[in-house]
Every structure is written in structure tokens, then in C-alpha cells.
Coordinates of C-alpha atoms and ligand atoms in Angstrom, one line a residue:
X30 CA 85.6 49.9 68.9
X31 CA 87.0 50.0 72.0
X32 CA 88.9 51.0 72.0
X33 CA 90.2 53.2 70.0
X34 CA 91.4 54.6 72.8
X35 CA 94.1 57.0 72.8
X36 CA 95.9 54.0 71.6
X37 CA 93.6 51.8 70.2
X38 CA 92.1 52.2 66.9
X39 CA 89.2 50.9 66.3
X40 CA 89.3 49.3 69.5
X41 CA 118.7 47.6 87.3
X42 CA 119.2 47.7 88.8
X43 CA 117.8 46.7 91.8
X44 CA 116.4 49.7 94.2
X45 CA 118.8 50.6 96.8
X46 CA 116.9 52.0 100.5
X47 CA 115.8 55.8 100.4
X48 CA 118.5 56.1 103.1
X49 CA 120.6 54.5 101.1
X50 CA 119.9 56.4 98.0
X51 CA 119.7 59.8 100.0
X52 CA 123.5 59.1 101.2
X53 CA 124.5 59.2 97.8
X54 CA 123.0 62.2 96.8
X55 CA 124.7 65.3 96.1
X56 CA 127.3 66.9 98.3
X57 CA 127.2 70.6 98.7
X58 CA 130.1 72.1 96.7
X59 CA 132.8 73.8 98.3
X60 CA 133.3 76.7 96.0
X61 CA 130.2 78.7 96.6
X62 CA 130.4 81.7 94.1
X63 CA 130.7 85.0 95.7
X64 CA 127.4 87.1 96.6
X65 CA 126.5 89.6 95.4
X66 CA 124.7 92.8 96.7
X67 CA 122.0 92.8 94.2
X68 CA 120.6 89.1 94.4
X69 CA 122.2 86.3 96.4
X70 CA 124.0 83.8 94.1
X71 CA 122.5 80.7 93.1
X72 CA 123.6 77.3 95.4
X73 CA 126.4 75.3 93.4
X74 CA 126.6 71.8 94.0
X75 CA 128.6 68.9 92.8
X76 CA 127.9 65.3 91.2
X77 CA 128.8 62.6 89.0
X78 CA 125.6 63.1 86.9
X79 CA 122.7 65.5 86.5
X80 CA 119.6 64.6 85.7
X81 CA 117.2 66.9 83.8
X82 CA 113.7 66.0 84.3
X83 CA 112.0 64.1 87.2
X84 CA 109.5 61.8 84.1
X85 CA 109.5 58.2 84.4
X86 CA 113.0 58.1 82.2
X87 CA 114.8 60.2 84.7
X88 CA 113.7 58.6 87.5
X89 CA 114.4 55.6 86.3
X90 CA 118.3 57.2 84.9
X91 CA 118.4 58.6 88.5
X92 CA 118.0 55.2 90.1
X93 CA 120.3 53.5 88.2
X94 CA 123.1 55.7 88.4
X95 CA 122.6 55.9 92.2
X96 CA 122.3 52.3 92.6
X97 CA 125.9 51.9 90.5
X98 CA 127.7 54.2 93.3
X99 CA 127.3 57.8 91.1
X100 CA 126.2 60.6 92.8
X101 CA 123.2 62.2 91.0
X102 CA 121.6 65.6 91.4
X103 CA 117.7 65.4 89.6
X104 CA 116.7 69.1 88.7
X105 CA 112.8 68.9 88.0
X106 CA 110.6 72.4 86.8
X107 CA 107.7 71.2 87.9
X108 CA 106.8 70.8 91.9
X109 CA 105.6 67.5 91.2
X110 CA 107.6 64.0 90.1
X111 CA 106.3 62.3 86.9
X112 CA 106.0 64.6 84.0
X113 CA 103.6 63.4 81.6
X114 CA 102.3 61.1 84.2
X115 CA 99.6 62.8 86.3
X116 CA 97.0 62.3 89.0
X117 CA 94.5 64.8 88.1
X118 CA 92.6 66.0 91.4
X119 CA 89.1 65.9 91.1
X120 CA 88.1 68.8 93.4
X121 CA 87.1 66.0 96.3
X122 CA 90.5 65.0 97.6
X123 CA 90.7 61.9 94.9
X124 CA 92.1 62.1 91.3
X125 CA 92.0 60.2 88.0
X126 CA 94.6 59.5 85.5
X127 CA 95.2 62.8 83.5
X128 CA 98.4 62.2 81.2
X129 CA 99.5 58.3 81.5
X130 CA 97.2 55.4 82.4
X131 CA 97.2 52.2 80.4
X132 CA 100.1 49.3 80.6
X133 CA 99.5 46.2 78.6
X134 CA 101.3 42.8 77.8
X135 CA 105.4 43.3 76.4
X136 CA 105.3 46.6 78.5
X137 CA 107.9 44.8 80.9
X138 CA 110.2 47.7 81.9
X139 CA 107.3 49.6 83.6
X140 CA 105.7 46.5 84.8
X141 CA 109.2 45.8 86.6
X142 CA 109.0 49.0 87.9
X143 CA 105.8 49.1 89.2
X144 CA 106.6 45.8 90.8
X145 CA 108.9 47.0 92.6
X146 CA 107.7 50.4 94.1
X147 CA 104.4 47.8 95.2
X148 CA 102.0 49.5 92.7
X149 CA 99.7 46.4 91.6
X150 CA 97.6 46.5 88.7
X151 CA 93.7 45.7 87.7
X152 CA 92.1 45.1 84.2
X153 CA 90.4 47.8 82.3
X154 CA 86.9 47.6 82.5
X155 CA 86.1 45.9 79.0
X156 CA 82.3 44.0 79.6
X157 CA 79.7 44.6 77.2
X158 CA 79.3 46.9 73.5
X159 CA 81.1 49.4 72.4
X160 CA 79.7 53.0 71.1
X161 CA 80.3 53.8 67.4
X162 CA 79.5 57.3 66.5
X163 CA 80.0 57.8 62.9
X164 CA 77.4 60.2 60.6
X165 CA 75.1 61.1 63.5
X166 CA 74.5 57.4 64.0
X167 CA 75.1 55.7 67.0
X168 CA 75.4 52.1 67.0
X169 CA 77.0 49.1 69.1
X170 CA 79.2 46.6 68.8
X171 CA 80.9 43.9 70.4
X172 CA 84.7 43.1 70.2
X173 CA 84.9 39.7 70.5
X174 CA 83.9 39.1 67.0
X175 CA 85.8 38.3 63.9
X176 CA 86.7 41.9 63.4
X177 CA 87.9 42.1 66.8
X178 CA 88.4 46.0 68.0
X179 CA 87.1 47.2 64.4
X180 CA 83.8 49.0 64.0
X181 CA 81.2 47.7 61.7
X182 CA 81.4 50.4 59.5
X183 CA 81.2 50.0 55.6
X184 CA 84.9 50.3 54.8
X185 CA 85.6 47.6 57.3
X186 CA 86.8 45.0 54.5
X187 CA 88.6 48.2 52.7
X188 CA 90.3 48.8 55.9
X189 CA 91.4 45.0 56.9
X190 CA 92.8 45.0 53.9
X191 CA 95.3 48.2 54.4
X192 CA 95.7 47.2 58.0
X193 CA 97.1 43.5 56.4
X194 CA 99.3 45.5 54.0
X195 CA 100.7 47.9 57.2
X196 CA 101.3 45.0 59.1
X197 CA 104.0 43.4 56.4
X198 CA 105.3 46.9 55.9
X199 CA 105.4 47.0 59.9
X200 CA 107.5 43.7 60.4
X201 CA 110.2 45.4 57.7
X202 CA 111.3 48.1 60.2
X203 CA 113.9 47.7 62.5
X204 CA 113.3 48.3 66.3
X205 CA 115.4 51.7 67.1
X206 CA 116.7 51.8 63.9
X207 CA 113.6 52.8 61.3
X208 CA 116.1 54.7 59.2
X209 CA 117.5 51.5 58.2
X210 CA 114.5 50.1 57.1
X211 CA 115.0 48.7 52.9
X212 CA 112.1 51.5 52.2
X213 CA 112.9 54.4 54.7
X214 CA 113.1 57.0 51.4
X215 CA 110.0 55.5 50.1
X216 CA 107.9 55.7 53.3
X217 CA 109.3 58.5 54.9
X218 CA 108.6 60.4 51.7
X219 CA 104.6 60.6 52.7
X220 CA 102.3 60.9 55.5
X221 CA 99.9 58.2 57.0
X222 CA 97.5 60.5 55.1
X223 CA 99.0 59.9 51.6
X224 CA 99.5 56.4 52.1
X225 CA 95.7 55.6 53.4
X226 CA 94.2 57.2 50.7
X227 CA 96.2 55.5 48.5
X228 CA 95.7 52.3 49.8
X229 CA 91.9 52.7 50.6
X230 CA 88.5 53.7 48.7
X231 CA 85.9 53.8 51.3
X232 CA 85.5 57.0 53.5
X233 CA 85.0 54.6 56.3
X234 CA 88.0 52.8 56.1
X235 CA 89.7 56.2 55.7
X236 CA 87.9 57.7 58.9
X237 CA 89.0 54.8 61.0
X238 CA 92.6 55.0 59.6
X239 CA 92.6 58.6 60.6
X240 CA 91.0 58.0 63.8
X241 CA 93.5 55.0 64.9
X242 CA 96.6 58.3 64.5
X243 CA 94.0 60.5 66.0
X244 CA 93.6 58.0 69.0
X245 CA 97.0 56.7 69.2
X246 CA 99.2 59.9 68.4
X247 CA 97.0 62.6 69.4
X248 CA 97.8 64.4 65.6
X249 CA 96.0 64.3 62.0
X250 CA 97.4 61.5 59.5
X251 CA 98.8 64.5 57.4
X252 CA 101.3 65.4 60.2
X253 CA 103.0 62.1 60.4
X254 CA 105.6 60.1 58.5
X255 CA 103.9 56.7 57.4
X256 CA 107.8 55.6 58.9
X257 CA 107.1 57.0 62.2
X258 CA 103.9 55.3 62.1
X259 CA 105.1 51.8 60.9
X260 CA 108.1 52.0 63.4
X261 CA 105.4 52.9 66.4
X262 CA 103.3 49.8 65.9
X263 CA 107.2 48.1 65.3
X264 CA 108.4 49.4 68.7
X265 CA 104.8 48.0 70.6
X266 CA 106.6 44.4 71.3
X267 CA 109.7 43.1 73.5
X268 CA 113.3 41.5 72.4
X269 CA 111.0 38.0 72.2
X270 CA 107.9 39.4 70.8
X271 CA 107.2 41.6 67.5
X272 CA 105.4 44.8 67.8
X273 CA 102.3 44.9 65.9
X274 CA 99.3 47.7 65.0
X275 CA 96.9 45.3 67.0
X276 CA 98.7 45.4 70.5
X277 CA 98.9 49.4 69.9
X278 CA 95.0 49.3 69.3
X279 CA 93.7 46.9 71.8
X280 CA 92.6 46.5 75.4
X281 CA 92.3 43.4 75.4
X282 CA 95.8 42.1 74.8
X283 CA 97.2 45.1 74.1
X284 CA 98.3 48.3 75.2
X285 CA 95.1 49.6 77.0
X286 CA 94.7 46.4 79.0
X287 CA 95.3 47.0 82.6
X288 CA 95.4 50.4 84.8
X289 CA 97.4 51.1 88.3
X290 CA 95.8 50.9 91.3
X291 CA 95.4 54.3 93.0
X292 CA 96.3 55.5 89.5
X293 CA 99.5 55.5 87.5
X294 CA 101.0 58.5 89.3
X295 CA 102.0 56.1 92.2
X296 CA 104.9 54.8 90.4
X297 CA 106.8 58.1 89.7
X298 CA 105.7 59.3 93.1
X299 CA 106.7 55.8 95.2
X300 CA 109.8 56.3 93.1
X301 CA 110.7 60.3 93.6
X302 CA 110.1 59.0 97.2
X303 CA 113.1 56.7 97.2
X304 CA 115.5 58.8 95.6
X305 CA 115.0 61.5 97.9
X306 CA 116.4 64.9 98.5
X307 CA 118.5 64.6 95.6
X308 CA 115.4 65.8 93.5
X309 CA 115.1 69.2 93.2
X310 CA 111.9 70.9 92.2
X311 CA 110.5 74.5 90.9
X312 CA 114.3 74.0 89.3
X313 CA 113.9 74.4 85.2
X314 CA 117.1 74.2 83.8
X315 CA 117.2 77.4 81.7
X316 CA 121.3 76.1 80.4
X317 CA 123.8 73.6 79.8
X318 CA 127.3 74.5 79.3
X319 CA 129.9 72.0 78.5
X320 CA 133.7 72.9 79.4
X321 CA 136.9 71.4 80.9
X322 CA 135.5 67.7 80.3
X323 CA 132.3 68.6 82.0
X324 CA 128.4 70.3 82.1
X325 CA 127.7 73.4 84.0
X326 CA 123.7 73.5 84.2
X327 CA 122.3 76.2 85.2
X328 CA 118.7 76.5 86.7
X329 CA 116.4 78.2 88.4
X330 CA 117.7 78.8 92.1
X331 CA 121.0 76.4 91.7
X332 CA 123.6 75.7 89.6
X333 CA 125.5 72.1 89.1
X334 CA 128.5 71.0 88.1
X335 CA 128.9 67.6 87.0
X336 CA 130.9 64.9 84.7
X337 CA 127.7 64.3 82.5
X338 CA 124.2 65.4 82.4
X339 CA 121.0 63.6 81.4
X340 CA 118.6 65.4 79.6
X341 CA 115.5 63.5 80.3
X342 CA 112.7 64.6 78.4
X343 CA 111.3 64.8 74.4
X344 CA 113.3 66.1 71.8
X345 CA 111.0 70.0 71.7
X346 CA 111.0 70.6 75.2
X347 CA 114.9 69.5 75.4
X348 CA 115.1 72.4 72.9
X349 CA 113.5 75.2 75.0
X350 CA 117.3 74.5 76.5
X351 CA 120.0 76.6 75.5
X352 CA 123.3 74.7 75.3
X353 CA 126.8 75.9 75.0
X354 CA 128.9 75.4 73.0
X355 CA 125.8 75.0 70.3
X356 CA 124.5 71.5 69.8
X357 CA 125.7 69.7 66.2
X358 CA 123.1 70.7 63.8
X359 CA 121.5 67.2 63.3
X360 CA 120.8 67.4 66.8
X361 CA 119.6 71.2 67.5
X362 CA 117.2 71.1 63.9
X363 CA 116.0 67.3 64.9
X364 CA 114.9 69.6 68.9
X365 CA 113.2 71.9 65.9
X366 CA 111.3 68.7 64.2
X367 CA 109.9 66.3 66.7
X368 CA 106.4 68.2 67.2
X369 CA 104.1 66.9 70.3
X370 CA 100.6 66.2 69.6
X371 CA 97.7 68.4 71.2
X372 CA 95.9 66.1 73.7
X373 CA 93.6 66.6 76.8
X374 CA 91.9 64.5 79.0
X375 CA 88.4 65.2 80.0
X376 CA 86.9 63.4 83.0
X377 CA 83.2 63.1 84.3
X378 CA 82.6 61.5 87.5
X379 CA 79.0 59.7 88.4
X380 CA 77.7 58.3 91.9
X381 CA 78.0 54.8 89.5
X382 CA 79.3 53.4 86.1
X383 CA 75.5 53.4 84.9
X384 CA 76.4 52.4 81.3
X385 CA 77.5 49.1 82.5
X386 CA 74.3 48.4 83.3
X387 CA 73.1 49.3 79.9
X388 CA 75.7 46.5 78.6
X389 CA 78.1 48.8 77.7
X390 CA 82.3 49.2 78.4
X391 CA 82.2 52.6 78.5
X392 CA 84.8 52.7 75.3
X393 CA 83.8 54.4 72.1
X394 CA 84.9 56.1 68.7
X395 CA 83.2 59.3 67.4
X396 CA 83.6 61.2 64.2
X397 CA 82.4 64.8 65.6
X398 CA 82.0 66.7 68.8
X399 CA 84.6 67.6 71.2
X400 CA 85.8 63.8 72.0
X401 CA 86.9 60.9 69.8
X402 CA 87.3 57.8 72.2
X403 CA 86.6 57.2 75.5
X404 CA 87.0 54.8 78.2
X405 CA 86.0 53.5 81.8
X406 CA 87.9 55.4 84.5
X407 CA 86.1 54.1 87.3
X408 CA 88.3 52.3 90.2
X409 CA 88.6 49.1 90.7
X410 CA 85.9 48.1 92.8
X411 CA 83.2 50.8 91.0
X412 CA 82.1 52.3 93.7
X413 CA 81.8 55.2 91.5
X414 CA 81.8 55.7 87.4
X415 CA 84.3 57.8 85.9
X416 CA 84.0 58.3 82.0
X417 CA 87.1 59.6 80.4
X418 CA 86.8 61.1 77.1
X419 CA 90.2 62.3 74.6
X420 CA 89.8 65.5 73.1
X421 CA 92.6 64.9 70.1
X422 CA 94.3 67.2 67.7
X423 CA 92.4 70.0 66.1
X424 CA 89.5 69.3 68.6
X425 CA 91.4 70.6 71.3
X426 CA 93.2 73.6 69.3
X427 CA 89.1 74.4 68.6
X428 CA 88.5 75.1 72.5
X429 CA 91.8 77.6 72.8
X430 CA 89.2 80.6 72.8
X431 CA 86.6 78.3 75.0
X432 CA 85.6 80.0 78.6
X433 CA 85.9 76.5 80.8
X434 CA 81.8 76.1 81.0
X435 CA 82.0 76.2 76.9
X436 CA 84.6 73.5 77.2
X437 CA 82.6 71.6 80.0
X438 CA 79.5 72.0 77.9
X439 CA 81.5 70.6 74.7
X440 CA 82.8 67.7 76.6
X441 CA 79.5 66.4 78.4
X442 CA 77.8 67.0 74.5
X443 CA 79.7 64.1 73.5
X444 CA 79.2 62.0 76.5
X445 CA 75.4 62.4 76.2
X446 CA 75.3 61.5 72.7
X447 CA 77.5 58.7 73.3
X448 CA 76.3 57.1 76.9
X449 CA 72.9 58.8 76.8
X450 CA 71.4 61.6 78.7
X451 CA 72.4 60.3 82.3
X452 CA 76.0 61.0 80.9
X453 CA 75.4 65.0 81.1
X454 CA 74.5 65.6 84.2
X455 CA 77.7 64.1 86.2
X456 CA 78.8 64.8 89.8
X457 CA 81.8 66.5 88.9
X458 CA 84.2 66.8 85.8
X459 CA 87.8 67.9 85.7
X460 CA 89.7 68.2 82.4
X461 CA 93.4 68.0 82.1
X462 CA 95.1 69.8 78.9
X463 CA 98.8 68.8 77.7
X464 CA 99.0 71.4 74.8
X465 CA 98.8 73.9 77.7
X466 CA 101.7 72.9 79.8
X467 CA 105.0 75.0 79.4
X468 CA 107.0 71.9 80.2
X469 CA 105.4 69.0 78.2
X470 CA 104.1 71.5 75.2
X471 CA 101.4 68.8 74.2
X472 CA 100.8 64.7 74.3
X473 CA 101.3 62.2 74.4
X474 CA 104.7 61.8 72.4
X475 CA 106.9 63.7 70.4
X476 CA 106.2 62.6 66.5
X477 CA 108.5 63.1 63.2
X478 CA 106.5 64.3 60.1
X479 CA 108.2 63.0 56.5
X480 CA 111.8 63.4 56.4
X481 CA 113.0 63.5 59.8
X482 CA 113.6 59.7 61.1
X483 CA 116.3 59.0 58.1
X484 CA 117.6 63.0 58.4
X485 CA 117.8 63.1 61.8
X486 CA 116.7 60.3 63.4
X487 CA 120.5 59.2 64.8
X488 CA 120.5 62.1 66.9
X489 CA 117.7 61.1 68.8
X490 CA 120.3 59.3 71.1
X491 CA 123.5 60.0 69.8
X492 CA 125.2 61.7 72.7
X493 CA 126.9 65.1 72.1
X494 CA 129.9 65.1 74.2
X495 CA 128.9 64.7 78.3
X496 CA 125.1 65.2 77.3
X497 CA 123.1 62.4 77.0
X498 CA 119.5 61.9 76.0
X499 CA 116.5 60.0 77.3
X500 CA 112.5 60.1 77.4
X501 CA 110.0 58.2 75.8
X502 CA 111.0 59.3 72.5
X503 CA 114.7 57.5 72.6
X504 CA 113.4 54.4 73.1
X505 CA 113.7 51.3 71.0
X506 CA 110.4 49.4 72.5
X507 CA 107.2 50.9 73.0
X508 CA 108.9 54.4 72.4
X509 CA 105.7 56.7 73.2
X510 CA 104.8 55.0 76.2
X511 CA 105.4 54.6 80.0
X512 CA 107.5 51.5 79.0
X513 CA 109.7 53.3 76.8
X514 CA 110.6 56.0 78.9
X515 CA 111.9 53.5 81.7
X516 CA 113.6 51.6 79.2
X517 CA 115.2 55.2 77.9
X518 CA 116.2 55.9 81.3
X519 CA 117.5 52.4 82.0
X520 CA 119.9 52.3 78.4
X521 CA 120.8 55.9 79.0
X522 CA 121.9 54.7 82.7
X523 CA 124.5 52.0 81.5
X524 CA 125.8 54.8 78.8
X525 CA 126.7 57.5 81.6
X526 CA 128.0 55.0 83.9
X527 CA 130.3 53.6 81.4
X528 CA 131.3 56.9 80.0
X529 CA 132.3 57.8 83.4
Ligands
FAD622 C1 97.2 62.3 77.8 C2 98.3 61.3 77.8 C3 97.9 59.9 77.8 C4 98.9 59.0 77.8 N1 98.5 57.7 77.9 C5 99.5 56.7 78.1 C6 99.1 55.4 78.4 O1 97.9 55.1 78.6 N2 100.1 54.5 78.6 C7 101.4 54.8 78.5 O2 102.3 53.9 78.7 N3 101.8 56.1 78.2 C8 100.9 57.0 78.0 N4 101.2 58.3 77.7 C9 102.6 58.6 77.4 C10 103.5 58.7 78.7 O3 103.0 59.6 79.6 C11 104.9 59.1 78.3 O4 105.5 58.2 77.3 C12 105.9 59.1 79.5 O5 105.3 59.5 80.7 C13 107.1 60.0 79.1 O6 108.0 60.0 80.2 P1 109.4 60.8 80.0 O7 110.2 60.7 81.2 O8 110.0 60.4 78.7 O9 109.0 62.3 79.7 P2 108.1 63.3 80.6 O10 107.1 62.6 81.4 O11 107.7 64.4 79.7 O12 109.2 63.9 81.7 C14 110.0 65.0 81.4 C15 110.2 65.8 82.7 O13 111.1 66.9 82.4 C16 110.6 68.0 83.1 N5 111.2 69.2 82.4 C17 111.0 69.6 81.1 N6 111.8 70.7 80.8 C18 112.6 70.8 81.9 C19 113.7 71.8 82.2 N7 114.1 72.7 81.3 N8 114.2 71.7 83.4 C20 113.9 70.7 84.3 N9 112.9 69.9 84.1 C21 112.3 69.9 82.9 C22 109.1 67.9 82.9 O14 108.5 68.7 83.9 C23 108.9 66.5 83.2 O15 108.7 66.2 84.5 C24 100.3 59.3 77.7 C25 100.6 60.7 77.7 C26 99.6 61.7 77.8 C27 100.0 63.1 77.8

């Protein structure tokens, strides 16, 4: 299917000028702290806000607030804008997407966004057959059949059954709000796992469930609340449109169904651009402390004082934060529960996209080696071919020990057995690993296993006195996705400026 991509199964306020946003930026404080013989103190500054986090959401919280006349400090680890939204260099001056990539129809927030920083889009390749690897057979398949995105695999009538039973249970969760959902005991009791296997018989219908949470989540069925699940497919609409498990799943029509030109980095980059010197990089904010009606925060080389501070990033890496006076315990155990998935991308680059000529998209689904889906990474006039392959869950926890030509090796393995033998000998390959990076801790999205959406799931955005939370994960829409974390940022915007 094609896509079973990552995410498919089977298948403001307006911007003000950079000058403009630049004079709003941070003053220097006055009261310097004294320093000291052994190390020079940190700089202190003063603003309205802090932002924690230079990802989409705090971008997008940083704009905001700018452009309603606050005056905003951004404090970013990394040396780069965009967080989980990454050109990865290919080791020729060019890159592909390595975190982020796909926006699709309902995904307005980001297609505003993009819009507006002059990012245009292009379709996903999506001409031709699918690959389905399944019990060391390969086969082909097209999409535009009755079955749409799903393989032909036995359990294919097993499984369109359970997907029609998901998608009433879907429609019964409340956007934002899943632990108000009539059932939330019931399915947040169990794990997709529990639920598909009671539900299906075939081990093909089971394999494909497994492989649309493998695709879409980047973790096995057994780590996930079936309510996390439901509410994810829930979340994949707008206010006029229902989310449904199809638009997660498809590229044509759903979430996979356009790329960026010059790759989705662009748009936190154009962005961070804008806003200025009042992003501060190499800064990881190591604390937040909340006195006299305000947030000291503390990182790396400076130290801020500020009204309110924005903490922009998922629930587990928001925890690697140590706050003071100690967070409410729904909100410091929910930092303990909200796991990432282990994703990376692996990329191998070709003088041309040779399996369109054989009739194929380039997307496929595998039950074994080092990748489960793939997809066409080329650009936009394929003047050369880029395949992209996922390496999800326990297939990337498998390489920990690899030596990079083990993990090369592993990766162009399941090219060749998907694209044929052209596919091993590329030009190049680069691969991109989430799990390894100390400030996103895995991909692509934070998920809750049984018990914490109606536990714990009000502190996902409940603020706790001036600290506020956004990311991806806050989001009501397409929470998980580019989308959601601009919408995060925008909500969490309008909550800091009226709490000021
Ligand atoms: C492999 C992969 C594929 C994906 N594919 C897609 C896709 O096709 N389409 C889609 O829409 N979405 C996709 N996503 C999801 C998307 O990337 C995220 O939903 C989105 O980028 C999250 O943005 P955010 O601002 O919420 O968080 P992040 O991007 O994680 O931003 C958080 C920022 O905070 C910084 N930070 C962390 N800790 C600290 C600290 N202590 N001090 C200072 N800064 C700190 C981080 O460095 C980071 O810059 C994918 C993600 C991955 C990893």
C-alpha cells in the first residue's frame, strides 16, 4: 500500500517585518548579576515571554506574541531552528527531508504558514504499483482500486471489517478532549494490540493493523492506548471536517499528499529568519523557576526573566526540565508517561527515480528487514531519485550496536528486495536517527500507553501558574503533526497574551 507511509497504513496573526519583529525583541536587562572570579556570570535579559524551543510551535508562539506587541526571548538547544523538522545534508551540499515532510488536505495551520513564509508545495510522487512485502513474497498493487491504500493480502476483508468498526469508535471521541469520550475507561483500558486481536482472525489483517501504528506512530500496537489511537485518527480533520483513519493513511487525499519545495525545513528556517536575533541558540534551558509573579529560566550561557514562559516542546523532553517550585503531580508523572516512538529515516540517492520506469511509486509496506514503508523523495522535477525508507520501532532499537556500514548494509537490503537490485547500489545514502537525539529523544510524536489520556491527559495543556505548554502533542487537530504544532503554538499564543 502506499503508503503506509509513516502515516499511512496500508497505503495570527499576520507576520510583522524582520525589522519589525527584531525591534521588539528582547532588551538587555539592566541588573546584570555580579561577576565572578571563577567564571563570568551568565547574560540576564528581560521580556514579556520566553519561549522554550525554536520547533514549529514556538515559532509559531514567538510570532504571535511579537506580532501582539510582547517582547519575546526564544531560547533554542540546538544551533538550528525547527526541531523535529530537518533538512538532512546529503554529503553534496543538498538535503532531503529527515524528521517532517508530508502536509495533506485539513492541514490548514501549516499550510497558512507556509503560505506565508513563500514555501509552495508539489504532489507526492504517487504514479504506478505499490510494493507489498509480506512472507518473502513480493507483490504489486495498485491503489486506485476498491480497497484503495489496502494491500491485497488475505485478511483484507478481516481487516475492512475492524477498520469499519474503528471508524464508528473514531467519530465518538471528542477533538482535544478524548478523556471525555462515553468509553474512555473501556478503551483506554487496552492497547491497539488487545483490541486488533480481538477484533480480527487473520494474521494478515493483524500484520497490517500493526503495521498502520508501526507506520503512523513509529511504536508496536502493544505500547499504545486504543484511546490514543482513536483520538489520533479523531484529531486528522479541521473545525469543518471529521478526522478519519483514511486521511491518516493516505497520500492521495490524505496526510502524505504533497511535500515542500526545497524541503520542509524552509518553513521553520524562512520563519527563525523573521523573528530574528531574539532566537537564541546552543541555549538548552537546564531550569524554570517561578517566583514574585514570574519565571526565572535558566540556560546555558543566559538567564531570563520574564512574566510567562512557553515551554514548546513534547511532554518527555519538557521533563528533562527541572522546575521550581515542583510541577503538580498530574503534570510532572503525565512528563514521565508520554513516551516518543524510535524512528529514523534512511535515504538512498540515485542519478534517477528508476522504479518509475518500472511502473512503480516508489511506496511500499514490508513485514521484515530493516524498513517497513517507503516513499519517493526525489524533487520535484526528478532530476534525480531519492528513495526514502522508515526504520520503525524495534527495527531501529535492533541497529543500536550496528557500525554505520552494518546499518547502510541493512538499509539498502530492504531497498533491493523491494525496488530490485538497481536499488543497492545508490549514489549516496544518508540516514537520520530520532531515537538518538538528546533533545527530541525519538519520533515522531509523543504517545500515551493505557491509562494516561483520562489520568493525565488535562495536564497536557493545563497551564501551571506563568508556564504554559505547546508542541505537537497539545494540539486538538492533527496533534502529531506539522499542523498541530502551529496550531499549539497559535492557541498557546492567545493564552499568554491574555494572561498578561
Ligand atoms: C521522522 C519524522 C517524520 C515525520 N513526518 C511528518 C510528516 O510527514 N508530516 C508532519 O506533519 N509531521 C511529521 N512529523 C512530526 C513533526 O515533525 C512534529 O509534529 C513537529 O515538528 C513538532 O513540532 P514541535 O514544535 O511541537 O516540537 P519540536 O519540533 O520537537 O520542537 C521542540 C524544540 O525544542 C527544543 N528543545 C528541547 N528541549 C529544550 C530545552 N531544554 N531548551 C531549549 N530548547 C529545547 C528542540 O531542540 C526543538 O527545536 C515527523 C517527525 C519525525 C521525527
Amino acid at each position: 500500500m502506499t503508503g503506509v507511509s509513516r502515516r499511512r497504513l496500508l497505503g495570527t496573526g499576520a507576520l510583522t517585518a524582520a525589522g519589525a519583529v527584531v525591534a521588539a525583541a528582547s532588551a538587555p536587562s539592566a541588573a546584570a548579576s555580579p561577576a565572578s572570579p571563577a567564571a563570568p556570570a551568565a547574560p540576564q535579559e528581560t521580556a514579556d515571554v520566553v519561549v522554550v524551543g525554536a520547533g514549529l510551535s514556538g515559532l509559531t508562539a514567538a510570532r504571535d506574541l511579537v506580532a501582539a506587541g510582547r517582547s519575546v526571548v526564544v531560547l533554542e538547544a540546538r544551533e538550528r531552528p525547527g526541531g523535529r523538522v530537518y533538512g538532512l545534508p546529503l554529503g553534496d551540499g543538498t538535503t532531503s527531508e529527515g524528521g517532517a515532510e508530508f502536509i495533506g488536505p485539513t492541514q490548514d495551520r501549516i499550510a497558512a504558514l507556509a503560505r506565508d513564509m513563500g514555501v509552495a508545495t508539489f504532489t507526492t510522487y504517487n504514479t504506478g504499483k505499490n510494493v507489498y512485502y509480506r512472507n518473502g513474497q513480493r507483490s504489486l498493487y495498485a491503489t486506485d482500486g476498491i480497497l484503495g491504500a489496502v494491500p491485497p493480502d488475505w485478511g483484507v476483508v478481516d481487516l475492512e471489517v475492524a477498520l469499519l468498526k474503528l471508524g464508528e469508535m473514531v467519530k465518538q471521541v471528542p477533538v482535544g478532549r478524548p478523556w471525555e469520550a462515553a468509553k474512555a475507561e473501556e478503551w483506554d483500558s487496552q492497547t491497539f494490540h488487545t483490541w486488533s486481536r480481538s477484533n480480527s482472525l487473520s494474521s494478515g489483517a493483524r500484520f497490517l493493523m500493526d503495521e498502520f501504528c508501526s507506520s503512523t506512530l513509529s511504536v508496536r500496537s502493544r505500547d499504545v492506548s486504543l484511546l490514543y489511537l482513536l483520538h489520533y485518527a479523531a484529531a486528522a480533520g479541521n473545525e469543518t471536517t471529521p478526522g478519519t483513519i483514511d486521511r491518516l493513511i493516505n497520500t492521495k487525499g490524505g496526510a502524505q499528499e504533497s511535500r515542500f519545495v526545497g524541503g520542509s525545513q524552509e518553513v521553520p528556517v524562512r520563519l527563525a529568519q523573521r523573528l530574528g536575533d531574539i532566537i537564541r541558540y546552543n541555549a538548552p534551558v537546564r531550569s524554570i523557576t517561578a517566583e514574585d509573579g514570574g519565571v526565572t529560566v535558566v540556560a546555558d550561557g543566559i538567564t531570563v526573566t520574564a512574566k510567562r514562559v512557553v515551554v514548546a516542546m513534547s511532554p518527555a523532553i519538557a521533563g528533562k526540565i527541572d522546575y521550581s517550585p515542583g510541577l503538580p503531580a498530574s503534570r510532572a508523572q503525565l512528563m514521565q508517561r508520554y513516551p516518543m516512538g524510535s524512528i529514523a529515516k534512511f535515504v538512498a540517492v540515485y542519478d534517477t527515480p528508476f522504479w518509475r520506469a518500472d511502473g512503480l511509486t516508489g511506496q511500499a509496506v514490508a513485514d521484515s528487514g530493516a524498513i517497513d514503508a517507503t516513499f519517493d523523495n526525489s524533487p520535484p522535477d526528478g532530476s534525480r531519485g531519492i528513495l526514502m525508507g522508515f526504520i520503525n520501532q524495534t527495527n531501529i532499537r535492533k541497529l543500536d550496536a550496528a557500525s554505520p556500514d552494518a546499518v547502510r548494509a541493512a538499509g539498502l537490503d530492504s531497498l533491493g528486495k523491494l525496488f530490485g537490485d538497481t536499488a543497492r547500489n545508490p549514489v549516496r545514502t544518508a540516514i537520520q536517527r530520532w531515537d538518538n537525539e538528546t533533545w527530541s529523544g525519538g519520533g515522531p510524536v509523543g504517545i500515551a500507553p493505557p491509562g494516561v489520556l483520562s489520568d493525565y491527559g488535562p495536564a497536557l495543556r493545563a497551564p501551571c501558574g506563568p508556564i504554559h505548554w505547546a508542541g505537537t502533542e497539545t494540539s486538538d487537530y492533527w496533534t502529531g503533526y506539522m499542523d498541530g504544532a502551529v496550531r499549539s503554538g497559535e492557541r498557546v499564543a492567545k493564552e499568554v497574551h491574555a494572561a498578561l
